[in-house]
Amino acid sequence: MSINTLSKETELRLTDFFSNSIDPELMAKTIRKLNYILALSIMRDCETLETEKTNLEQGFYWLNELAEILNPYLDVE
């Protein structure tokens, strides 16, 4: 059971993010791919990081964008 604790502003930001920035399915794929790459790199002593730099860069960007929507930190003055 989930309880909605998001503010209206956060809900609007999320709607805008998934409507105008990235497709929700693509975001889910990005998160899964990033988790997979990070897990592999830990198990393989980081040899995976060299071959997956582009995926890591893109995943890092989108996860930071999502984090900023959920809890703005970098925009705080």
Coordinates of C-alpha atoms in Angstrom, one line a residue:
M1 CA 0.0 0.0 0.0
S2 CA 1.4 3.4 -1.0
I3 CA 0.6 6.7 0.5
N4 CA 0.9 9.8 -1.7
T5 CA 3.1 12.2 0.1
L6 CA 4.1 14.4 -2.9
S7 CA 3.2 18.0 -2.9
K8 CA 1.1 19.4 -5.7
E9 CA 4.2 21.3 -7.0
T10 CA 6.2 18.0 -7.1
E11 CA 3.3 16.3 -8.9
L12 CA 3.3 19.0 -11.5
R13 CA 7.0 18.9 -11.9
L14 CA 6.9 15.1 -12.4
T15 CA 4.1 15.4 -14.9
D16 CA 6.1 18.0 -16.8
F17 CA 9.3 15.9 -16.6
F18 CA 7.6 12.8 -18.0
S19 CA 5.6 14.8 -20.6
N20 CA 8.4 17.0 -21.9
S21 CA 11.8 15.6 -20.9
I22 CA 11.8 11.8 -21.0
D23 CA 9.4 9.0 -21.6
P24 CA 8.5 7.1 -18.4
E25 CA 9.4 3.8 -20.1
L26 CA 12.7 5.2 -21.2
M27 CA 13.4 6.4 -17.6
A28 CA 12.6 3.0 -16.2
K29 CA 14.9 1.4 -18.7
T30 CA 17.6 3.9 -17.9
I31 CA 17.4 3.2 -14.2
R32 CA 17.5 -0.5 -14.7
K33 CA 20.4 -0.3 -17.1
L34 CA 22.3 2.0 -14.7
N35 CA 21.7 -0.4 -11.8
Y36 CA 22.8 -3.3 -13.9
I37 CA 26.0 -1.5 -15.0
L38 CA 26.9 -0.5 -11.4
A39 CA 26.3 -4.0 -10.1
L40 CA 28.5 -5.5 -12.8
S41 CA 31.2 -3.0 -12.2
I42 CA 31.3 -3.8 -8.5
M43 CA 31.4 -7.5 -9.2
R44 CA 34.0 -7.2 -11.9
D45 CA 36.3 -4.6 -10.2
C46 CA 35.1 -1.7 -12.4
E47 CA 36.1 -3.2 -15.8
T48 CA 32.5 -2.6 -16.9
L49 CA 32.7 1.1 -16.3
E50 CA 35.1 1.6 -19.2
T51 CA 32.8 -0.1 -21.7
E52 CA 29.6 1.5 -20.4
K53 CA 30.6 5.2 -20.0
T54 CA 27.9 6.6 -22.3
N55 CA 25.2 4.7 -20.5
L56 CA 26.5 5.8 -17.1
E57 CA 26.6 9.4 -18.2
Q58 CA 23.1 9.4 -19.5
G59 CA 21.7 7.5 -16.6
F60 CA 23.5 9.8 -14.1
Y61 CA 22.0 12.8 -15.8
W62 CA 18.4 11.5 -15.8
L63 CA 18.6 10.3 -12.2
N64 CA 19.8 13.7 -11.1
E65 CA 17.0 15.4 -13.1
L66 CA 14.4 13.1 -11.3
A67 CA 16.0 13.7 -7.9
E68 CA 15.8 17.5 -8.5
I69 CA 12.1 17.2 -9.2
L70 CA 11.4 15.1 -6.2
N71 CA 13.5 17.2 -3.8
P72 CA 15.1 20.3 -5.3
Y73 CA 18.5 20.8 -3.9
L74 CA 20.6 22.4 -6.6
D75 CA 18.0 25.1 -7.3
V76 CA 18.0 26.3 -3.6
E77 CA 19.6 29.7 -3.3

